[in-house]
XYZ file of N, CA and C in Angstrom:
651
model
N 0.800 -1.108 -0.073
C 0.267 -0.071 -0.305
C 0.974 1.197 -0.057
N 2.182 1.065 0.287
C 2.952 2.633 0.121
C 3.984 2.347 -0.985
N 3.812 1.625 -2.071
C 4.662 2.051 -3.414
C 4.536 2.997 -3.728
N 5.725 4.063 -3.895
C 5.529 5.234 -4.724
C 6.037 5.271 -5.980
N 5.175 5.712 -6.716
C 4.828 6.288 -8.171
C 5.898 7.110 -8.571
N 6.603 7.166 -10.047
C 7.230 8.201 -10.413
C 6.709 9.579 -10.403
N 7.410 10.562 -10.619
C 6.974 11.862 -10.728
C 8.089 12.389 -11.633
N 7.600 13.772 -11.631
C 8.832 14.805 -12.180
C 9.838 14.878 -11.491
N 9.340 14.888 -9.534
C 10.252 15.276 -8.531
C 9.732 13.788 -7.556
N 11.143 13.263 -7.041
C 10.585 12.223 -6.069
C 10.745 13.469 -4.489
N 8.700 12.857 -4.255
C 8.550 13.402 -2.986
C 8.200 12.611 -1.660
N 9.504 12.224 -1.208
C 9.697 11.314 -0.117
C 9.808 12.063 1.086
N 9.812 11.597 2.076
C 9.960 11.733 3.399
C 11.233 12.065 3.742
N 11.681 13.204 4.439
C 13.414 13.473 4.684
C 13.075 13.561 6.391
N 14.694 13.762 6.419
C 14.884 13.945 8.180
C 14.522 15.528 7.915
N 13.605 16.171 9.124
C 13.518 17.654 9.061
C 14.390 18.072 9.759
N 14.823 19.308 9.996
C 15.649 19.830 10.610
C 15.130 20.230 12.071
N 15.977 20.144 13.181
C 15.370 20.561 14.502
C 14.599 21.472 14.761
N 15.209 22.450 13.930
C 14.545 24.235 14.253
C 13.257 24.386 13.263
N 12.925 23.339 12.829
C 11.683 22.807 12.153
C 10.604 22.346 13.283
N 10.854 21.859 14.212
C 9.820 21.443 15.421
C 9.139 20.195 14.778
N 9.720 19.597 13.682
C 8.829 17.985 13.612
C 10.349 17.159 13.821
N 9.475 16.247 14.389
C 10.211 14.477 14.500
C 10.832 14.347 13.054
N 12.223 13.512 13.455
C 12.837 13.293 12.474
C 12.431 12.163 11.502
N 12.614 11.844 10.255
C 11.996 11.333 9.002
C 12.143 9.839 9.537
N 12.796 9.322 10.352
C 13.279 7.913 10.578
C 12.402 7.143 11.015
N 11.129 7.951 11.780
C 9.913 7.288 12.320
C 9.437 6.611 11.330
N 8.983 7.285 9.597
C 8.183 7.111 8.822
C 8.917 5.496 7.919
N 9.993 5.419 8.204
C 10.699 4.549 7.377
C 9.951 3.054 8.119
N 9.557 2.123 6.663
C 9.657 0.815 7.258
C 7.841 0.444 8.025
N 7.502 1.618 7.823
C 6.359 2.360 8.974
C 5.030 0.621 8.480
N 4.414 0.591 8.883
C 3.048 -0.620 8.725
C 2.003 0.165 8.791
N 0.951 -0.763 8.217
C -0.458 -0.022 8.591
C -0.970 0.148 9.993
N -1.266 1.020 10.764
C -1.613 1.326 11.615
C -2.809 0.893 12.057
N -3.105 0.707 13.451
C -4.779 0.321 13.735
C -5.008 1.648 15.009
N -6.189 2.060 14.814
C -6.962 3.286 15.157
C -8.531 2.903 15.160
N -8.813 3.681 16.283
C -10.273 3.755 16.424
C -10.325 4.995 17.601
N -11.790 5.216 17.300
C -12.507 6.784 18.229
C -11.678 6.737 19.809
N -11.345 5.551 20.497
C -10.721 5.676 21.259
C -9.367 5.886 21.560
N -8.855 6.103 20.563
C -6.906 6.038 20.248
C -7.196 7.278 21.380
N -5.659 7.154 22.398
C -5.346 8.514 22.929
C -4.908 9.777 22.013
N -5.437 11.028 22.507
C -4.905 11.933 21.802
C -3.691 12.400 21.269
N -2.755 11.535 22.057
C -1.352 12.134 22.158
C -0.765 11.077 20.848
N -1.170 10.316 20.657
C -0.963 8.960 19.611
C -1.610 9.565 18.477
N -2.800 10.007 18.069
C -3.329 10.531 17.148
C -2.732 11.884 16.329
N -1.670 12.776 17.643
C -1.409 13.821 17.211
C -0.340 13.651 16.822
N 0.324 12.307 17.084
C 1.991 11.517 16.187
C 1.485 11.572 14.647
N 0.329 11.184 14.638
C 0.341 10.533 13.335
C -0.056 11.826 12.365
N -0.924 12.618 12.677
C -1.108 14.017 12.036
C 0.578 14.791 11.716
N 1.247 14.567 12.772
C 2.687 15.286 12.394
C 3.457 14.662 11.425
N 3.128 13.379 11.489
C 3.662 12.471 10.772
C 2.903 12.292 9.037
N 1.882 12.648 9.143
C 1.236 12.868 7.589
C 1.612 14.459 7.254
N 1.988 15.343 8.244
C 2.094 16.225 7.732
C 3.241 16.773 7.401
N 4.663 15.778 7.626
C 5.940 16.005 7.212
C 5.923 15.415 6.020
N 4.978 14.529 5.225
C 5.306 14.293 4.140
C 5.052 15.045 2.929
N 3.745 16.008 3.548
C 3.318 17.018 2.496
C 4.126 18.038 2.659
N 4.758 18.192 3.729
C 5.945 19.391 3.642
C 6.933 19.745 2.467
N 6.919 18.142 2.228
C 8.362 17.722 0.999
C 7.625 18.299 -0.482
N 6.162 18.303 -0.332
C 5.537 18.780 -1.578
C 5.408 20.345 -1.357
N 4.798 20.734 -0.402
C 4.404 22.104 -0.439
C 6.260 22.872 -0.654
N 7.021 22.143 0.151
C 8.274 22.712 -0.382
C 8.783 22.659 -1.797
N 8.608 21.711 -2.148
C 8.876 21.767 -3.695
C 7.863 22.761 -4.740
N 6.722 22.753 -4.186
C 5.822 23.883 -5.151
C 6.055 25.107 -5.348
N 6.554 25.462 -3.956
C 6.768 27.095 -3.392
C 8.317 27.461 -3.977
N 9.393 26.619 -3.989
C 11.049 26.668 -4.655
C 10.611 26.692 -6.079
N 9.808 25.943 -6.820
C 9.457 25.381 -8.386
C 8.172 25.820 -8.874
N 7.728 27.429 -9.434
C 6.507 27.578 -9.564
C 5.988 26.727 -11.074
N 6.728 26.210 -12.067
C 6.803 25.756 -12.795
C 6.793 24.007 -12.873
N 7.226 23.535 -11.704
C 7.045 22.416 -11.566
C 5.742 21.459 -11.393
N 5.584 20.539 -12.728
C 4.088 19.471 -12.639
C 4.602 18.491 -11.727
N 3.872 18.143 -11.272
C 3.033 16.889 -10.235
C 2.434 15.961 -11.249
N 3.279 14.514 -11.377
C 2.103 13.853 -12.101
C 1.509 12.554 -11.137
N 2.259 12.479 -10.216
C 2.044 11.191 -9.346
C 1.905 11.957 -8.006
N 0.623 11.717 -7.312
C 0.556 12.286 -6.103
C -0.394 10.968 -5.386
N -0.777 10.521 -6.178
C -1.653 9.110 -5.574
C -1.440 8.535 -4.208
N 0.294 8.414 -4.358
C 0.715 7.408 -2.968
C 0.582 8.480 -1.826
N 0.333 9.838 -1.563
C 0.448 10.560 -0.537
C -1.093 9.832 -0.003
N -2.229 9.850 -0.598
C -3.164 9.436 0.187
C -2.837 8.197 0.359
N -2.797 7.828 2.323
C -2.296 6.305 2.185
C -3.182 6.242 3.833
N -3.505 4.821 4.711
C -4.186 5.030 5.658
C -4.041 6.067 6.169
N -2.529 6.777 6.664
C -2.756 7.582 7.777
C -3.345 8.480 7.325
N -3.173 9.150 6.083
C -3.722 10.498 6.252
C -5.170 10.413 6.219
N -5.854 9.539 5.340
C -7.473 8.901 5.876
C -7.553 9.321 7.017
N -6.844 8.573 8.096
C -6.928 8.856 9.351
C -7.117 10.081 10.201
N -6.240 10.748 9.661
C -5.949 12.180 9.833
C -7.094 12.877 9.262
N -7.666 12.658 8.173
C -8.720 13.422 7.351
C -10.151 13.013 8.394
N -10.068 11.987 8.920
C -11.069 11.343 9.601
C -11.286 12.119 11.238
N -10.553 12.561 11.507
C -10.888 13.436 12.419
C -10.643 14.798 12.373
N -10.505 15.046 11.047
C -10.567 16.513 10.798
C -11.891 16.765 10.611
N -12.971 16.086 10.498
C -13.995 15.887 10.141
C -15.589 16.714 11.458
N -16.012 17.581 11.533
C -16.952 17.868 12.560
C -17.980 16.542 12.908
N -17.557 16.246 14.072
C -18.217 15.076 14.889
C -19.688 15.154 14.952
N -20.104 15.880 14.886
C -21.546 16.236 15.037
C -22.580 16.483 13.806
N -21.762 16.210 12.809
C -22.501 16.755 11.251
C -23.738 15.616 11.160
N -24.261 16.179 10.394
C -25.676 14.575 10.011
C -24.962 14.021 9.455
N -25.927 12.586 9.168
C -24.965 11.568 8.618
C -25.993 11.810 7.091
N -24.780 11.239 6.154
C -25.390 10.984 4.232
C -26.258 10.043 4.411
N -26.941 9.300 3.228
C -28.257 8.475 2.677
C -27.425 7.221 3.666
N -26.250 6.908 4.152
C -26.011 5.952 4.498
C -26.159 5.587 6.190
N -26.512 6.892 6.426
C -26.973 6.817 8.492
C -25.451 6.940 9.373
N -24.574 6.725 8.297
C -23.482 6.463 9.427
C -23.187 7.969 10.355
N -23.334 7.830 11.342
C -22.165 9.577 12.000
C -21.024 9.082 11.971
N -20.475 10.589 12.530
C -18.826 10.692 12.525
C -18.261 8.674 13.942
N -19.162 9.037 14.428
C -18.790 7.923 15.766
C -19.080 6.768 15.531
N -20.292 6.722 14.593
C -20.272 5.189 13.972
C -19.824 4.516 12.857
N -19.310 5.533 12.425
C -17.872 5.376 11.344
C -16.761 4.424 12.155
N -16.446 5.436 12.934
C -15.256 5.281 13.700
C -15.421 3.983 14.610
N -16.149 3.294 15.002
C -16.536 2.064 15.566
C -15.889 0.927 14.957
N -15.616 0.954 13.367
C -14.778 0.028 12.688
C -13.721 0.777 11.709
N -13.272 2.256 12.687
C -11.861 2.805 11.829
C -10.996 1.780 10.819
N -10.304 1.078 11.452
C -9.529 0.409 11.123
C -9.861 -0.451 9.596
N -10.648 -1.141 9.776
C -11.329 -1.910 8.584
C -12.002 -1.096 7.343
N -12.557 -0.357 8.020
C -13.067 1.023 6.807
C -12.180 1.600 5.851
N -11.271 2.062 6.991
C -10.186 2.928 6.283
C -8.969 2.422 5.061
N -9.157 0.868 5.362
C -7.892 0.161 5.132
C -9.185 -0.233 3.691
N -10.252 -0.969 3.661
C -10.851 -1.093 2.634
C -11.033 0.734 1.390
N -11.247 1.260 2.777
C -11.166 2.538 1.664
C -9.748 2.721 1.108
N -9.111 3.009 1.298
C -7.662 2.976 0.870
C -7.542 2.193 -0.415
N -7.986 0.661 -0.280
C -7.866 -0.275 -1.244
C -8.563 0.140 -2.225
N -10.137 0.737 -2.134
C -10.668 1.315 -3.452
C -10.210 2.183 -3.826
N -9.910 2.995 -3.427
C -8.872 4.162 -4.028
C -8.339 4.033 -4.804
N -6.884 3.252 -4.541
C -6.074 2.832 -5.463
C -5.976 1.816 -6.577
N -7.145 0.739 -6.248
C -7.286 0.362 -7.344
C -8.510 0.696 -8.275
N -8.764 2.204 -7.964
C -10.056 2.301 -8.812
C -11.292 2.200 -9.138
N -12.043 1.596 -7.849
C -13.115 0.826 -7.806
C -14.016 1.935 -6.574
N -13.183 3.137 -5.939
C -13.707 3.850 -4.788
C -15.061 4.655 -5.870
N -16.514 5.016 -5.618
C -17.562 5.471 -6.314
C -18.146 6.394 -5.097
N -18.210 7.885 -5.231
C -18.757 8.369 -4.272
C -20.234 8.057 -4.220
N -21.108 8.427 -2.602
C -22.724 7.694 -2.882
C -23.089 9.204 -2.904
N -24.590 9.043 -3.691
C -25.342 10.545 -3.631
C -25.519 11.032 -2.415
N -25.649 11.806 -2.899
C -25.723 13.228 -1.671
C -27.303 13.141 -0.942
N -27.381 13.243 0.190
C -28.349 13.350 0.791
C -29.097 14.749 0.781
N -30.367 15.606 0.178
C -30.413 16.330 -0.192
C -31.701 16.960 0.554
N -31.579 18.476 1.500
C -32.181 18.651 2.629
C -32.323 20.146 2.189
N -33.355 20.563 2.903
C -33.634 22.481 2.712
C -33.968 22.781 3.763
N -33.035 23.758 4.264
C -32.845 24.894 5.100
C -33.741 26.174 4.819
N -34.717 26.298 5.799
C -35.309 27.686 5.828
C -34.484 29.153 5.676
N -34.850 30.098 5.077
C -33.834 31.419 4.931
C -34.947 32.326 5.484
N -34.399 33.420 5.683
C -35.092 34.538 6.829
C -36.209 35.055 5.898
N -35.895 35.094 4.334
C -36.862 35.727 3.910
C -37.722 34.699 3.311
N -37.954 33.496 3.993
C -39.096 32.372 3.601
C -38.808 31.396 2.887
N -37.776 31.747 1.523
C -37.003 30.827 0.810
C -36.788 29.675 1.517
N -35.901 28.696 0.698
C -35.537 27.615 1.518
C -34.226 27.556 0.633
N -33.129 27.116 1.198
C -31.812 26.850 0.668
C -31.300 25.430 1.139
N -31.008 24.603 -0.392
C -31.174 23.450 -0.397
C -29.454 22.885 -0.218
N -29.068 21.657 0.755
C -28.445 21.413 1.361
C -27.995 20.015 0.820
N -26.737 19.626 0.742
C -26.239 18.282 0.001
C -25.661 17.832 1.198
N -25.671 16.748 1.911
C -24.837 16.080 3.156
C -24.626 14.903 2.210
N -23.239 15.091 2.796
C -22.063 13.655 1.931
C -22.335 12.873 3.119
N -22.261 11.295 2.741
C -21.506 10.528 3.634
C -20.460 10.494 4.110
N -19.974 10.186 5.262
C -18.626 10.474 6.238
C -17.489 9.886 5.177
N -17.596 8.721 4.338
C -16.536 7.777 4.016
C -16.039 9.199 2.847
N -17.085 9.925 1.950
C -17.077 10.465 1.093
C -16.050 12.154 1.244
N -16.783 12.317 2.650
C -15.781 13.436 3.412
C -14.246 13.324 3.652
N -14.136 12.041 4.179
C -13.199 11.469 4.070
C -11.897 11.731 2.811
N -12.540 10.674 2.122
C -11.987 11.210 0.538
C -11.507 12.669 0.278
N -12.848 13.542 0.494
C -12.358 14.909 -0.281
C -11.553 15.293 0.787
N -11.734 15.254 1.723
C -10.692 15.734 2.742
C -9.018 15.722 2.472
N -8.986 14.337 2.212
C -7.800 14.042 1.613
C -7.037 14.502 0.666
N -7.814 14.390 -0.428
C -7.463 15.338 -2.151
C -7.301 16.377 -1.446
N -7.948 17.624 -0.650
C -7.644 18.853 -0.301
C -6.404 19.204 0.260
N -6.059 18.072 1.033
C -4.767 17.864 1.776
C -3.513 17.992 1.088
N -3.394 17.224 -0.084
C -2.375 17.056 -0.969
C -2.441 18.589 -1.794
N -3.621 18.678 -2.887
C -3.698 19.656 -3.409
C -3.310 21.419 -2.635
N -3.843 20.949 -1.671
C -3.440 22.413 -0.738
C -2.083 22.520 -0.788
N -1.295 21.486 -0.304
C 0.679 21.960 -0.131
C 0.810 22.306 -1.327
N -0.284 22.186 -2.307
C 0.849 22.827 -3.915
C 0.258 24.375 -4.069
N -0.617 24.086 -4.302
C -1.554 25.420 -4.665
C -1.188 26.820 -3.211
N -1.846 26.205 -2.130
C -1.799 27.398 -1.605
C -0.850 28.087 -1.169
N 0.455 28.087 -1.910
C 1.500 28.684 -1.725
C 1.808 29.701 -2.780
N 0.601 29.588 -3.945
C 0.288 30.637 -5.204
C -0.709 31.690 -4.433
N -1.590 31.518 -3.414
C -2.677 32.196 -2.912
C -2.059 33.820 -2.896
N -2.531 34.643 -3.008
C -1.957 35.840 -2.614
C -2.389 36.338 -1.007
N -2.072 37.304 -0.427
C -2.032 37.356 1.190
C -3.877 38.112 1.207
N -4.224 38.758 0.684
C -5.669 39.135 0.878
C -6.585 38.113 0.551
N -5.753 36.858 -0.003
C -7.168 36.222 -0.094
C -7.581 35.265 1.296
N -9.179 34.969 1.325
C -9.172 34.126 2.855
C -10.193 33.024 2.909
N -10.827 33.208 1.425
C -11.549 32.153 1.442
C -11.594 30.650 1.486
N -11.860 29.734 2.116
C -11.240 28.155 2.330
C -9.970 28.296 2.173
N -9.201 29.085 3.131
C -7.780 28.748 3.130
C -7.191 28.016 4.789
N -6.561 27.444 4.745
C -6.477 27.160 6.410
C -5.692 28.101 7.629
N -6.420 27.975 8.163
C -5.945 28.738 9.372
C -6.396 30.248 9.098
N -7.662 30.440 8.146
C -7.997 31.921 7.992
C -9.517 31.541 7.695
N -10.318 32.702 7.949
C -11.669 32.308 8.083
C -12.725 33.572 7.239
N -13.774 34.179 7.767
C -14.467 35.187 7.582
C -14.232 36.292 8.424
N -14.142 35.942 10.017
C -13.454 36.912 10.579
C -11.981 37.451 10.580
N -11.158 36.719 9.753
C -10.137 37.539 9.505
C -10.253 38.385 8.608
N -10.998 38.013 7.684
C -11.179 39.237 6.296
C -12.039 40.027 6.859
N -12.710 40.048 7.796
C -13.383 41.431 8.381
C -12.463 42.018 9.319
N -11.482 41.340 9.758
C -10.691 42.221 10.417
C -9.898 43.379 9.224
N -9.391 42.435 8.332
C -8.542 43.209 7.483
C -9.281 44.197 6.746
N -10.590 44.074 6.506
C -11.346 45.052 5.686
C -11.619 46.190 6.658
N -11.418 46.052 8.060
C -11.668 47.318 8.979
C -10.358 47.988 8.938
N -9.222 47.049 8.898
C -7.985 47.907 9.202
C -7.613 48.835 7.908
N -7.859 47.825 6.991
C -7.922 48.992 5.449
C -8.913 50.312 5.368
N -10.310 50.020 5.657
C -10.828 51.205 5.612
C -10.604 52.671 6.638
N -9.801 51.719 8.062
C -9.159 52.865 8.753
C -8.347 53.885 8.107
N -7.169 52.895 8.159
C -6.135 53.098 7.260
C -5.944 53.756 5.931
N -6.821 53.581 5.032
C -6.127 54.011 3.727
C -7.557 54.797 3.447
N -7.174 55.760 2.341
C -8.325 56.814 1.796
C -9.751 55.292 1.223
N -10.819 55.533 1.441
C -11.585 54.296 0.435
C -13.039 55.091 0.258
N -12.795 55.264 -1.394
C -14.123 56.158 -2.090
C -15.215 55.267 -2.083
N -15.273 54.051 -2.534
C -16.474 53.087 -2.837
C -16.122 51.956 -2.227
N -17.199 51.094 -1.655
C -17.387 49.301 -1.521
C -18.014 48.889 -2.385
N -17.971 48.079 -3.315
C -18.828 47.204 -3.638
C -19.387 45.855 -3.154
N -20.717 45.251 -2.939
C -21.008 44.264 -2.290
C -21.827 43.321 -2.997
N -21.186 42.304 -3.404
C -21.692 41.418 -5.048
C -22.393 40.358 -4.398
N -23.363 39.979 -5.099
C -24.161 38.467 -4.320
C -24.897 38.070 -5.866
N -24.182 37.047 -6.102
C -25.129 36.505 -7.183
C -26.336 35.302 -6.628
N -27.154 35.974 -7.780
C -28.542 34.929 -6.925
C -28.410 33.876 -7.502
N -28.586 32.879 -6.307
C -28.430 31.070 -6.240
C -27.356 30.780 -7.364
N -26.469 31.394 -7.138
C -25.114 31.191 -8.014
C -24.687 29.644 -8.210
N -24.397 29.199 -6.729
C -23.840 27.520 -6.461
C -25.237 26.685 -6.635
N -26.431 27.182 -6.377
C -27.420 25.932 -6.807
C -27.491 25.365 -8.357
N -26.982 25.944 -9.387
C -27.340 25.232 -10.492
C -25.592 24.498 -10.883
N -24.850 24.479 -10.070
C -23.389 24.149 -10.040
C -22.997 23.052 -9.607
N -24.072 22.914 -8.438
C -23.772 21.551 -7.211
C -24.819 20.506 -7.695
């Protein structure tokens, strides 16, 4: 399951310098598939998340140092350990999808579920399930459609985000706040407030395209 594919650049775990605050890469060598469950100690789960971050740190550094670099083989980064990390990043109180599995119920057999999911992904047999459609009432009396995914599909989506984010996060401008790690709407509002007080502002444009996401989602 840990076979690495060829790429324009070899992205492999390397020993990190002590000043970077990460454990050395010797821990990553010869690793076996680990057993995880919902009751796993938090310290152990944290070690796994750090290990997964180290592997993607090499991808980020490569993308940062060479903007023209083409990554042609990234699937090997989606392993059982990364899937486990993504599972713990999900909201634990989120509504279940069409399979009826909540975050906690999926975690009751987390080991075997993630191993099977990893196998399906790399064999090309993984298929996302249909989303459960619900409608949320809005203040104006209309309804906002909402698609609720299954836990497993959320895990796969998050894993893809983690890999692509390591590459493309370095390309975003400093004034971009939407859907970025460590940033949110409150950070954008703080930056806007600072700009309004410190710079000359003649006009503000507030644009909202009506039902923009509904036809595309």
